[in-house]
mmCIF file of C-alpha atoms in Angstrom:
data_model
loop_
_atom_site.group_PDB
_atom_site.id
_atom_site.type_symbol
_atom_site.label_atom_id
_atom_site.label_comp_id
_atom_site.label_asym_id
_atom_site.label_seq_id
_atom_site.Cartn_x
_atom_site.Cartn_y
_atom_site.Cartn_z
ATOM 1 C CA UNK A 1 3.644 -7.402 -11.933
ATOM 2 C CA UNK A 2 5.446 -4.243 -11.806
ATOM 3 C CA UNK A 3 3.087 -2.038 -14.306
ATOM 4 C CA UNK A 4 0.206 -2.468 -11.284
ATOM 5 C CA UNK A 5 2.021 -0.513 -8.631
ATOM 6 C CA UNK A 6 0.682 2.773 -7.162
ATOM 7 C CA UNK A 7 -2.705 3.561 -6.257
ATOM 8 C CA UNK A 8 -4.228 3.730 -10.156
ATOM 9 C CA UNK A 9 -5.697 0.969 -10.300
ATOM 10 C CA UNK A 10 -9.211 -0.599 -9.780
ATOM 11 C CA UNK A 11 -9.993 -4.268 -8.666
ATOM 12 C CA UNK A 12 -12.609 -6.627 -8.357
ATOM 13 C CA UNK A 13 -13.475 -10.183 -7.667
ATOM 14 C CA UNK A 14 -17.172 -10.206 -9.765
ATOM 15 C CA UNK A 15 -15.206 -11.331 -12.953
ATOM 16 C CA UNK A 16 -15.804 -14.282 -15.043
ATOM 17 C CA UNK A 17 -14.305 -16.671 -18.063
ATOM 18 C CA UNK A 18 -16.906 -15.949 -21.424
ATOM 19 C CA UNK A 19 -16.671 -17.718 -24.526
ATOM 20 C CA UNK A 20 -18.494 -18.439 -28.043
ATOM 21 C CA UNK A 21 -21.532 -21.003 -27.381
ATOM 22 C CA UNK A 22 -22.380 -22.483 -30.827
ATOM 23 C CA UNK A 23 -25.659 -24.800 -30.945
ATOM 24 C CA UNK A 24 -25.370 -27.226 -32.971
ATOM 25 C CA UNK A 25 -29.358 -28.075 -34.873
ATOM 26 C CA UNK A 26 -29.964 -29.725 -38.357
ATOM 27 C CA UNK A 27 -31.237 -28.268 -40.916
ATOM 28 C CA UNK A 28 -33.842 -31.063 -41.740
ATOM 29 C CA UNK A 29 -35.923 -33.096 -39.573
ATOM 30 C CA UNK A 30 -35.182 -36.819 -38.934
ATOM 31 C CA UNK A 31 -35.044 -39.440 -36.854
ATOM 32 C CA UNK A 32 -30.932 -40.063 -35.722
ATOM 33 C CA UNK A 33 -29.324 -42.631 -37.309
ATOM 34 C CA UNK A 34 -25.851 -42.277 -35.414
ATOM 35 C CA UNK A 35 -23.597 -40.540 -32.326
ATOM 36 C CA UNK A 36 -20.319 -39.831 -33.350
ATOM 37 C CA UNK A 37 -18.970 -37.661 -30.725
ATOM 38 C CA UNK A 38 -19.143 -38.006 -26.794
ATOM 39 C CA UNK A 39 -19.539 -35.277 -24.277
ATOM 40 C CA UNK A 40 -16.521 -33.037 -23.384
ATOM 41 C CA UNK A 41 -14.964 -34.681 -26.995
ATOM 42 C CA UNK A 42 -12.743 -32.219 -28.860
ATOM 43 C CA UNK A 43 -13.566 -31.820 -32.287
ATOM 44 C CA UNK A 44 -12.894 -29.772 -35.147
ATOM 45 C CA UNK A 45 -14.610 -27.763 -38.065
ATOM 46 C CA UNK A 46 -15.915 -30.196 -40.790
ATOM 47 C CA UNK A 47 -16.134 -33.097 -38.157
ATOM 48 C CA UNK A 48 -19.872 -35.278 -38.514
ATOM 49 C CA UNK A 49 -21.159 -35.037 -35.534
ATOM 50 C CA UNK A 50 -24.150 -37.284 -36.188
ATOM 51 C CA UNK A 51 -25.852 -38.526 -38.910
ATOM 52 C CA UNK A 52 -29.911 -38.591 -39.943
ATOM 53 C CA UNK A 53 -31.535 -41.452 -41.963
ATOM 54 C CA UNK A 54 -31.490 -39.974 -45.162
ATOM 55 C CA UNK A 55 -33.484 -42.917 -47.118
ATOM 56 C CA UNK A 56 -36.908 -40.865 -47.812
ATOM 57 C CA UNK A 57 -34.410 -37.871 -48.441
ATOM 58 C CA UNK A 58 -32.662 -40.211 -51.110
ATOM 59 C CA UNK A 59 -36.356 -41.095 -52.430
ATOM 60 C CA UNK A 60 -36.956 -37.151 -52.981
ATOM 61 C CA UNK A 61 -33.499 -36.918 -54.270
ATOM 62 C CA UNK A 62 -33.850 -39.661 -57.336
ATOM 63 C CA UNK A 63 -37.841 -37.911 -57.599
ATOM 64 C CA UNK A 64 -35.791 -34.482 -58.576
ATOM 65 C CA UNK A 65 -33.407 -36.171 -60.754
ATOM 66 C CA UNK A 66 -36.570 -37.690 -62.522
ATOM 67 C CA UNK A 67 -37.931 -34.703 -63.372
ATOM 68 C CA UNK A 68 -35.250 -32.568 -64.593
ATOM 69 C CA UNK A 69 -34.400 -35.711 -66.880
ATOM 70 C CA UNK A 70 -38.213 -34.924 -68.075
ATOM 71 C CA UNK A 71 -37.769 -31.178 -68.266
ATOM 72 C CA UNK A 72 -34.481 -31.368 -70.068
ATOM 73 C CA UNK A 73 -36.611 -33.521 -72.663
ATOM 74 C CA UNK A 74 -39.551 -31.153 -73.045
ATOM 75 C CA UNK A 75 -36.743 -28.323 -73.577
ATOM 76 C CA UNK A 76 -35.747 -30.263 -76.495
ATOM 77 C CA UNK A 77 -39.250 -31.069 -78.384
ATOM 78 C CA UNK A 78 -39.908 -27.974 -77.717
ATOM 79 C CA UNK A 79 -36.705 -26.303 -79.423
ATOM 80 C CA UNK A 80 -37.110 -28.895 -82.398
ATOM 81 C CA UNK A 81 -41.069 -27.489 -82.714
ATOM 82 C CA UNK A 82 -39.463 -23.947 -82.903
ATOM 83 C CA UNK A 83 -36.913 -24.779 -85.512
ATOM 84 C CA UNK A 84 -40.091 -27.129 -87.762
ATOM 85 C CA UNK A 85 -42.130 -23.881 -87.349
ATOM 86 C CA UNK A 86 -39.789 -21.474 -88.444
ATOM 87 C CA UNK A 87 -38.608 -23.610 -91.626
ATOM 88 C CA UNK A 88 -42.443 -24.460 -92.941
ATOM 89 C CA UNK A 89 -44.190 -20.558 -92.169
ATOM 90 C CA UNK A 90 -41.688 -19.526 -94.855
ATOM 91 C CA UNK A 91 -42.358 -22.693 -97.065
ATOM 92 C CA UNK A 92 -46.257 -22.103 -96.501
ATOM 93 C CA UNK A 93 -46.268 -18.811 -97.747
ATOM 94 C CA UNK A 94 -44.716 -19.323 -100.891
ATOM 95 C CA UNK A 95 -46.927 -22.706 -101.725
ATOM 96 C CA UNK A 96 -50.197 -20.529 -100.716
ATOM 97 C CA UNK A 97 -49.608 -17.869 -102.951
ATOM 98 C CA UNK A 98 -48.728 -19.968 -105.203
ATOM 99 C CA UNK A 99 -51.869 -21.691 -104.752
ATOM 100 C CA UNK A 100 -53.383 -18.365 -105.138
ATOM 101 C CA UNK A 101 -52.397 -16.935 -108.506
ATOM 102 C CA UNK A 102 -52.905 -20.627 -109.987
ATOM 103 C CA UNK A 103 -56.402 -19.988 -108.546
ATOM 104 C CA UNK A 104 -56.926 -16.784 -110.339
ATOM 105 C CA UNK A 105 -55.487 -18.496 -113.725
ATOM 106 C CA UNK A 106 -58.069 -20.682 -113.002
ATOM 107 C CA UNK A 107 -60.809 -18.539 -112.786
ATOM 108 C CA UNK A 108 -59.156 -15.939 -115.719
ATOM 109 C CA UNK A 109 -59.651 -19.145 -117.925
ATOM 110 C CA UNK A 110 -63.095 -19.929 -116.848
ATOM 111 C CA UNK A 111 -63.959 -16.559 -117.285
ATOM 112 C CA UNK A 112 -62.727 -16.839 -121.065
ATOM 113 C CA UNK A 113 -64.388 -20.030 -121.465
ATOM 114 C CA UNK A 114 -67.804 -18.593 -120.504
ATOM 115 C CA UNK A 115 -67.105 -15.528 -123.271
ATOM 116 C CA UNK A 116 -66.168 -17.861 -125.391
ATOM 117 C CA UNK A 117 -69.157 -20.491 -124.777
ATOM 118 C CA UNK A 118 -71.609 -17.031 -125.663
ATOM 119 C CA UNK A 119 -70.068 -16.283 -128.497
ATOM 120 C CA UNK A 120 -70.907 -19.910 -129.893
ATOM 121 C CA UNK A 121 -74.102 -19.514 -129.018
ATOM 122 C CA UNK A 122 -74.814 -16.037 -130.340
ATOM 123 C CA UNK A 123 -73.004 -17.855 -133.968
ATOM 124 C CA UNK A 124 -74.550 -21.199 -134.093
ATOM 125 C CA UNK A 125 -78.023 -19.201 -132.956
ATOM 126 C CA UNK A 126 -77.370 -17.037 -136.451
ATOM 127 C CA UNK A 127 -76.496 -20.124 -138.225
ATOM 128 C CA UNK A 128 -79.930 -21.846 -136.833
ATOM 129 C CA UNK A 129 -81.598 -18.762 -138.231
ATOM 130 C CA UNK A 130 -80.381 -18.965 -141.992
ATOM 131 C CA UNK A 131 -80.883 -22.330 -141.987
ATOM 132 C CA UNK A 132 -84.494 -22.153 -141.126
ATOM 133 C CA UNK A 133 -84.539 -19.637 -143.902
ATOM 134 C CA UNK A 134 -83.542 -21.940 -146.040
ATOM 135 C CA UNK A 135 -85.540 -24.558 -145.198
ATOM 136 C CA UNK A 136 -88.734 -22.262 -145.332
ATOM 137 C CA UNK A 137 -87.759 -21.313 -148.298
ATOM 138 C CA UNK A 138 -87.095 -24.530 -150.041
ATOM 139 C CA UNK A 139 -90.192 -26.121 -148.650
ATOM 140 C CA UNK A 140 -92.137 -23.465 -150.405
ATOM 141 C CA UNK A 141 -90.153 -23.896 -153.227
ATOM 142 C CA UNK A 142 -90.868 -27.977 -152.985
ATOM 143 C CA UNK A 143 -94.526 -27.430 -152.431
ATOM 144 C CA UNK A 144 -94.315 -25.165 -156.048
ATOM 145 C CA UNK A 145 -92.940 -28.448 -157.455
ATOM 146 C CA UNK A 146 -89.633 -26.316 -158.615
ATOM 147 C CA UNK A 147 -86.851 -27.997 -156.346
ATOM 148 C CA UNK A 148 -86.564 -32.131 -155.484
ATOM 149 C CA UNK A 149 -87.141 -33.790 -152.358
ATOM 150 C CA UNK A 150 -83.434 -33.857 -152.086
ATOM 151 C CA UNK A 151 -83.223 -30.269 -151.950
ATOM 152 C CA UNK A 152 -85.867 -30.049 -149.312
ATOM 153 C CA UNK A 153 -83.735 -33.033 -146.851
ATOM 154 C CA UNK A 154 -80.306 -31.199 -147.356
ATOM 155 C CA UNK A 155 -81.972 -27.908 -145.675
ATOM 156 C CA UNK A 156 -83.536 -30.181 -143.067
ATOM 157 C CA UNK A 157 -80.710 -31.614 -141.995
ATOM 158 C CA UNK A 158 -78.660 -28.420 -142.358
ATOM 159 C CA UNK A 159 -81.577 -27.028 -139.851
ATOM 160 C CA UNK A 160 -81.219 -30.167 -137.180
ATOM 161 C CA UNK A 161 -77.391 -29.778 -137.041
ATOM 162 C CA UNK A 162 -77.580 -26.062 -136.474
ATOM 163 C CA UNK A 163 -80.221 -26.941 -133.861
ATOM 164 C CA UNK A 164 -77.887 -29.510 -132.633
ATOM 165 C CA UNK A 165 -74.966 -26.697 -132.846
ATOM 166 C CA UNK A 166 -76.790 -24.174 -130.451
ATOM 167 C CA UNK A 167 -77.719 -27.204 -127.923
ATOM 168 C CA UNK A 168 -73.966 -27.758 -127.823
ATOM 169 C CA UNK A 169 -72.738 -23.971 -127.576
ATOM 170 C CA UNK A 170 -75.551 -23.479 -124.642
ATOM 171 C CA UNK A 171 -73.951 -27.083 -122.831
ATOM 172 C CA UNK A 172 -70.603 -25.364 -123.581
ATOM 173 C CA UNK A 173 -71.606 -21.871 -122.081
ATOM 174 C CA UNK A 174 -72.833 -23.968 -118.789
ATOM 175 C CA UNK A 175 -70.006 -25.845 -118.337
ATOM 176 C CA UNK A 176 -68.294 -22.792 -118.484
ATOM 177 C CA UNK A 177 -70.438 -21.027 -115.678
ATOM 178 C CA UNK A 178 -69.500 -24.155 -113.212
ATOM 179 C CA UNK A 179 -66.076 -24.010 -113.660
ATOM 180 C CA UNK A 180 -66.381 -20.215 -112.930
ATOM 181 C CA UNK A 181 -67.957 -21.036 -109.899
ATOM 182 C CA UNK A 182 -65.370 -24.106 -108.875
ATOM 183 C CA UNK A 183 -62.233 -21.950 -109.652
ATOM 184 C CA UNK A 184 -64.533 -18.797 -107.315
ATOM 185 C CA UNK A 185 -64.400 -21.780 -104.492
ATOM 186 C CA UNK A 186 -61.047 -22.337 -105.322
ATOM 187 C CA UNK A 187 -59.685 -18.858 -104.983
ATOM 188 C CA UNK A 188 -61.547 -18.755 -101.359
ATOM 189 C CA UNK A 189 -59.558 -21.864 -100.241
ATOM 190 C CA UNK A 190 -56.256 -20.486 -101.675
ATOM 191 C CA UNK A 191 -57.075 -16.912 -99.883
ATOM 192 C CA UNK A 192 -57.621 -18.607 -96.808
ATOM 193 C CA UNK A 193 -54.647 -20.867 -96.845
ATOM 194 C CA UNK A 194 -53.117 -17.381 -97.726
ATOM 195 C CA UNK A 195 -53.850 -15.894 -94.782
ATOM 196 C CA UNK A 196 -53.346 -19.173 -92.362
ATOM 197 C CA UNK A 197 -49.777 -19.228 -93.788
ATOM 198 C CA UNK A 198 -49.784 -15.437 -92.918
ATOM 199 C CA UNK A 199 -50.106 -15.824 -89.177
ATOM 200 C CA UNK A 200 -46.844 -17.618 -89.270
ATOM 201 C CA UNK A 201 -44.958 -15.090 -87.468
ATOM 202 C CA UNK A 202 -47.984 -15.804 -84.536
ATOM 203 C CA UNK A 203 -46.901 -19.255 -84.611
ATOM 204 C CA UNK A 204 -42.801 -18.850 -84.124
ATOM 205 C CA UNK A 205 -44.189 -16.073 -81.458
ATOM 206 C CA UNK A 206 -45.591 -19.612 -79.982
ATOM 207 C CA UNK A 207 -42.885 -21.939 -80.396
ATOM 208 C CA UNK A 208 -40.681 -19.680 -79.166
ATOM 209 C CA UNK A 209 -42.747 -18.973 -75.896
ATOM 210 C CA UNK A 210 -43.452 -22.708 -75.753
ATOM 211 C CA UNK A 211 -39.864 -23.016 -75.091
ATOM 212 C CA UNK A 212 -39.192 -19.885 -72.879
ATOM 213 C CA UNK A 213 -41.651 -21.984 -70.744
ATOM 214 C CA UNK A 214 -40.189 -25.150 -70.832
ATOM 215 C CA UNK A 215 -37.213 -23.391 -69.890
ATOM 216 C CA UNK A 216 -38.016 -21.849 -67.005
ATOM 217 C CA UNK A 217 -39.679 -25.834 -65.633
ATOM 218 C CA UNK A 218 -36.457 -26.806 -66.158
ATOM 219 C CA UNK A 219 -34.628 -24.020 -64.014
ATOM 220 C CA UNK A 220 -37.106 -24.880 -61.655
ATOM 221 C CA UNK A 221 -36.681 -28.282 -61.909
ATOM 222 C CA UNK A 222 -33.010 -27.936 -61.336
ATOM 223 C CA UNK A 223 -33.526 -25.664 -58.343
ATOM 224 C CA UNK A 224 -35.796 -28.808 -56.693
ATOM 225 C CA UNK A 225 -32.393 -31.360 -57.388
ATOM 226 C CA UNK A 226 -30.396 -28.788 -55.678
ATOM 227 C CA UNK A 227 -32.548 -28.406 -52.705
ATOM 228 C CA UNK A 228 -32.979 -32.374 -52.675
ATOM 229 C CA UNK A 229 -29.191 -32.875 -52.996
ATOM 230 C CA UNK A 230 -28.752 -30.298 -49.972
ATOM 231 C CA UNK A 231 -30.974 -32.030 -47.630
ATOM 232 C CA UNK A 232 -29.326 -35.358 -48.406
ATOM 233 C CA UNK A 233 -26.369 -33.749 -47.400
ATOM 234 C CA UNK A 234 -27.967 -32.037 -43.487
ATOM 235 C CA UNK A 235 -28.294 -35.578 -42.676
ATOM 236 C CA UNK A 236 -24.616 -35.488 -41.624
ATOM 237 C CA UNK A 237 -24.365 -32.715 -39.318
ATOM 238 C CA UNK A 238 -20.754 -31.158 -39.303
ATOM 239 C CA UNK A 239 -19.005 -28.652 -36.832
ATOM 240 C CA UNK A 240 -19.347 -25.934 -37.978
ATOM 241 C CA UNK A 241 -16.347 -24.282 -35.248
ATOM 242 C CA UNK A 242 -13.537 -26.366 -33.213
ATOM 243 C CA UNK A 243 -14.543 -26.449 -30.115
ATOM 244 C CA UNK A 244 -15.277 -29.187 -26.978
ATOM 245 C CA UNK A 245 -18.711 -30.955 -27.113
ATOM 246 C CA UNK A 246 -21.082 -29.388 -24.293
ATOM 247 C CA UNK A 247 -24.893 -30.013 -23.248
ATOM 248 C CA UNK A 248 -25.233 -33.157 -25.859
ATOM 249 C CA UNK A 249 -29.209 -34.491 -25.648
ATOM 250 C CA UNK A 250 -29.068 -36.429 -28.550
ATOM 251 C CA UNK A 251 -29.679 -39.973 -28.644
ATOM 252 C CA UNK A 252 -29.946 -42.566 -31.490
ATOM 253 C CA UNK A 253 -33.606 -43.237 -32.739
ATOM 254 C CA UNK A 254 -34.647 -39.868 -31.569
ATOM 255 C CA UNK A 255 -36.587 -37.787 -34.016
ATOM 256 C CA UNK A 256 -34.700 -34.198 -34.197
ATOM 257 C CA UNK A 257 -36.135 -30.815 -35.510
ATOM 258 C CA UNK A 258 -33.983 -27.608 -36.683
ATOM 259 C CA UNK A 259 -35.733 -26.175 -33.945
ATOM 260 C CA UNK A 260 -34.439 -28.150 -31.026
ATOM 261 C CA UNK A 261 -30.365 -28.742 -30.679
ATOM 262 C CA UNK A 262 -28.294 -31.296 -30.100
ATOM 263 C CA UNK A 263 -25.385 -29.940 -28.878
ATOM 264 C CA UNK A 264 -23.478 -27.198 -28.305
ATOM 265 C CA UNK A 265 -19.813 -26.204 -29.060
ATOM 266 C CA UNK A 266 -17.327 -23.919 -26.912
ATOM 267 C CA UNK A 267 -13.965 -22.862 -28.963
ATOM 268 C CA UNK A 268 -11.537 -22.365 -26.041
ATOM 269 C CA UNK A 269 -9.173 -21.150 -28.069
ATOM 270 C CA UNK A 270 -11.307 -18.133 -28.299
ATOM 271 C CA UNK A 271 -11.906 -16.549 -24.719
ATOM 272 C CA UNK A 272 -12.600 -13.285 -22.526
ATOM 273 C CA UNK A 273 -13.001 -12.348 -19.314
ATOM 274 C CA UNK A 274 -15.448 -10.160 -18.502
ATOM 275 C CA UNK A 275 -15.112 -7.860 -14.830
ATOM 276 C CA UNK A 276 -18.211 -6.529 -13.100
ATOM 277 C CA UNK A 277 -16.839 -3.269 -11.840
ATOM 278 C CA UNK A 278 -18.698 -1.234 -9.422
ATOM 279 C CA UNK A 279 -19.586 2.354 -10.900
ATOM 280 C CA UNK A 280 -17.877 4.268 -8.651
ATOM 281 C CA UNK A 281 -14.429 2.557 -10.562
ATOM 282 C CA UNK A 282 -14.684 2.818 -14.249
ATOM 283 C CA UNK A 283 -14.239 7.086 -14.220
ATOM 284 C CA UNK A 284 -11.300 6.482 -15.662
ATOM 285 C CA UNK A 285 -11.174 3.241 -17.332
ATOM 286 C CA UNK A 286 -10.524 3.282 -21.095
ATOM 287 C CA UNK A 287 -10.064 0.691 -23.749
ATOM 288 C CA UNK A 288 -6.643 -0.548 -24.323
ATOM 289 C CA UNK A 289 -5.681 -0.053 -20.570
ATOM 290 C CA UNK A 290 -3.478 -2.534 -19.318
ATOM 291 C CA UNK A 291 -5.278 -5.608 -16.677
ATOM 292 C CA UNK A 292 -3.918 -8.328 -14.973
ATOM 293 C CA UNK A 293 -6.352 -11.548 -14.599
ATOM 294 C CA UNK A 294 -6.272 -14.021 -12.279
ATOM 295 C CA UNK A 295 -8.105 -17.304 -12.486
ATOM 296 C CA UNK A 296 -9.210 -19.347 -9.128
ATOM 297 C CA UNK A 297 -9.162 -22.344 -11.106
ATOM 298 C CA UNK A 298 -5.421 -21.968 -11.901
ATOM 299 C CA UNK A 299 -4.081 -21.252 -8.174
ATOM 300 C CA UNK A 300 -3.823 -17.426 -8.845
ATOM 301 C CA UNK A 301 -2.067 -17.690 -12.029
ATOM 302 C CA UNK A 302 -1.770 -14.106 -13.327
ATOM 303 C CA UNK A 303 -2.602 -13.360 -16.875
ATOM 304 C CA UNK A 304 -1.910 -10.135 -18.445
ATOM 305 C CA UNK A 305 -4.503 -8.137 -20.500
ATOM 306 C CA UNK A 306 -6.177 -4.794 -21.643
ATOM 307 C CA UNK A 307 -9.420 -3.567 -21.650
ATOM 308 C CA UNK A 308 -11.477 -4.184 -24.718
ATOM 309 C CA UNK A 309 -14.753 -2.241 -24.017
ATOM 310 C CA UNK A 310 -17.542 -1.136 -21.701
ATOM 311 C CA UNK A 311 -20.833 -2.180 -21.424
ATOM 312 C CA UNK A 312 -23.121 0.268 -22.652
ATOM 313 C CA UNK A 313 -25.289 -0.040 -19.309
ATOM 314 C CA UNK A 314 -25.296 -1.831 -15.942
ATOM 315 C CA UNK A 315 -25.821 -5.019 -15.532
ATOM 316 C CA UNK A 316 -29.190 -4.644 -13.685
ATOM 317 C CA UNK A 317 -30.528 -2.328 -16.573
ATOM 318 C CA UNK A 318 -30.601 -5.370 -18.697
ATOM 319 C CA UNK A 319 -31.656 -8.078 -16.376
ATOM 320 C CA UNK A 320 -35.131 -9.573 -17.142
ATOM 321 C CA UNK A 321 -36.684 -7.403 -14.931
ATOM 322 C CA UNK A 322 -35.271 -4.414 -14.302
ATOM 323 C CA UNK A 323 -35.530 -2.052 -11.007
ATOM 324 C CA UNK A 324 -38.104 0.152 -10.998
ATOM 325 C CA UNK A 325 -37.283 3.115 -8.071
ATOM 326 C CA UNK A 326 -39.833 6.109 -9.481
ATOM 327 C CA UNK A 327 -41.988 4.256 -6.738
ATOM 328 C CA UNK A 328 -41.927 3.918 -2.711
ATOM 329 C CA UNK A 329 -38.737 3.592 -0.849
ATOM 330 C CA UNK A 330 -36.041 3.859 -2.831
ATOM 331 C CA UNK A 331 -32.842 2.648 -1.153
ATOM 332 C CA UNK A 332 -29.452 3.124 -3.176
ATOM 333 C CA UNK A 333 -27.825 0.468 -4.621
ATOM 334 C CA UNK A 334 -24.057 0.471 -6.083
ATOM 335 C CA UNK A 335 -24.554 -0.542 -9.819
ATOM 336 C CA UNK A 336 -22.030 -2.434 -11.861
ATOM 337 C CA UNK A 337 -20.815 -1.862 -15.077
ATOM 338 C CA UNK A 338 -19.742 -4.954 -17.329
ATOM 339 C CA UNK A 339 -15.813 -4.447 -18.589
ATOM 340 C CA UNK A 340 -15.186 -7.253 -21.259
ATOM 341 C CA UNK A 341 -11.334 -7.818 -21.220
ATOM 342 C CA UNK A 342 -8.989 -9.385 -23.797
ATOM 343 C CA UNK A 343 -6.105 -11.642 -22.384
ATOM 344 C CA UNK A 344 -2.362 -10.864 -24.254
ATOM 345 C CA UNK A 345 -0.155 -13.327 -22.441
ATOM 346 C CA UNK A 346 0.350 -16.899 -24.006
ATOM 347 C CA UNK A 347 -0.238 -19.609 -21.954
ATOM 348 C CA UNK A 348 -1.138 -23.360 -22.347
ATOM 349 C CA UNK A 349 -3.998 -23.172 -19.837
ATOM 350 C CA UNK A 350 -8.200 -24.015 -20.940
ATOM 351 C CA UNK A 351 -9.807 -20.992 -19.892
ATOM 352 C CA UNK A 352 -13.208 -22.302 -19.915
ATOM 353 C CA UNK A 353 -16.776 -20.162 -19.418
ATOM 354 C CA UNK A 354 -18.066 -19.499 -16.514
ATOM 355 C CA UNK A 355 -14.347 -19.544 -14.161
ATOM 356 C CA UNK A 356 -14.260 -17.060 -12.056
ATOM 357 C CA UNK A 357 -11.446 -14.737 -11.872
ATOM 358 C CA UNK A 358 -10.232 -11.425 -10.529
ATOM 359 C CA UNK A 359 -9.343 -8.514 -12.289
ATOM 360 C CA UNK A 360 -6.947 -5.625 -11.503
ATOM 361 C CA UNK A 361 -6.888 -2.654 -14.087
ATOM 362 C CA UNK A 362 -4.275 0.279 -14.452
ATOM 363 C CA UNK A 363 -6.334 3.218 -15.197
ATOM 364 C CA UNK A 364 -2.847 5.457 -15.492
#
């Protein structure tokens, strides 16, 4: 390539072919029902890759269904209770006070009866009085031999019915005094059926939070379906990326766990290099500089390419354990810096991870 002649340019051998790694792990637990892809198999976004038993899922699924069928139907009583509660409170109210003033009539009248009933008695009690007059007086009169014995019987009975009279005015005046006292129970009854239909706003406070709360079991019930109808659906695991099937371990009859995977998935369509360049060479490397890549795997084949970035450290700085030299000898060691590198050129070759390749960068 003509752009790589002169002496800018750095080179090294330390490079290697990087790609996505997608592991593929359900999302529920379950034993594997089916395979449906073999290793090294191509396959795309969307495709099953295998499938769980999903029966006690189903079981869980029809559960869900059951109770939002039940919820939805408690929504409803409840709503119908609201719309009975707020129809009768105002109905109540108007029959209790009703109830109420035909109480009071009640006792207004027994009130006038009793008035009345005294006002008998205080008469036929006067009438009693002048007829014992008269009969004292024609008894003396009888006893003088001036008047008949007729005389003296028409003042005795005239004395025996006023009797009678005040014995009837005093029954009255009683009768009177208990119906006083029944329309006094009365009026208590109607006051408290007053005030029960009173606390109707209380009760539509009720209803109404009676159905707030059978709304929200509902929602909740609905959010359970949802969840059961997603797990039904992990049983078929999909690709989630194109890519070629790599490190399968799953077997039929196995039990698998979200926490273990399957499978993994490399999109080759989707590839880097990345260059291990010794410190001493990456002065005056930059992003966007120009690189030509050549794979082992591909009998030199030379790819063209630019750098992408720099590695914010050395390689060794994040290895598992990295050197410690604040302590005894300390012998230098050249460090290399990680240079991840895009490739430009088309080409119809499978660049998988791991190839090893060589990398020449214009740092002009």
């Amino acid at each position: 390539m003509a752009f790589l002649g002169g002496a800018n340019k750095e080179t090294t051998d330390d490079a290697q072919v990087e790609a996505h790694v997608a592991f593929v792990a359900p999302h529920v637990a379950g034993q594997v029902k089916r395979v449906l892809v073999k290793d090294n198999q191509h396959v795309k976004a969307g495709d099953v890759l295998v499938e769980l038993d999903s029966r006690d899922l189903n079981v869980r699924l029809a559960s869900a269904r059951a109770d939002v069928a039940a919820a939805k139907a408690s929504l409803r009583s409840s709503e119908t209770q609201l719309g009975v509660t707020q129809k009768s409170v105002a109905s109540n109210l108007v029959v209790a006070r009703g109830g109420m003033a035909q109480a009071a009539s009640a006792a207004g009248s027994a009130n006038a009866g009793i008035e009345q009933a005294r006002a008998e008695i205080t008469a036929a009690l006067s009438r009693q009085k002048l007829a014992q007059l008269d009969f004292d007086r024609t008894s003396q009169l009888f006893n003088s031999s001036v008047v008949a014995k007729s005389s003296l019987d028409a003042t005795s009975a005239a004395l025996e019915q006023a009797t009678a009279n005040v014995s009837q005015a005093q029954a009255r005046l009683r009768s009177a005094e208990a119906n006083r006292q029944t329309s006094s129970g009365s009026i208590e009854s109607a006051r408290g059926r007053v005030i029960a239909a009173e606390a109707g706003p209380e009760q539509i406070e009720a209803a109404e939070a009676a159905v707030q709360l059978a709304s929200a079991k509902l929602s909740q019930a609905e959010a359970a379906l949802q969840q059961a109808e997603l797990n039904v659906s992990y049983t078929q695991i999909k690709a989630e990326i194109s890519g070629v099937v790599s490190r399968r371990s799953v077997e039929v009859g196995q039990m698998a766990s979200p926490e273990k995977p399957l499978l993994a998935l490399v999109p080759l369509d989707d590839t880097w290099v990345v260059a291990n360049f010794k410190e001493d060479q990456i002065a005056h490397m930059r992003p966007g500089q120009l690189a030509e890549i050549e794979v082992d795997a591909f009998d030199g084949q030379k790819l063209k390419g630019h750098i992408d970035s720099l590695a914010g450290g050395t390689g060794s700085r994040f290895s598992l354990l990295p050197p410690d030299n604040a302590s005894g000898n300390f012998t230098k060691v050249v460090q290399r810096v990680p240079v991840l590198l895009r490739i430009d050129s088309v080409s119809d070759l499978e660049l998988r991870p791991g190839l090893s390749a060589k990398v020449t960068v214009v740092t002009k």
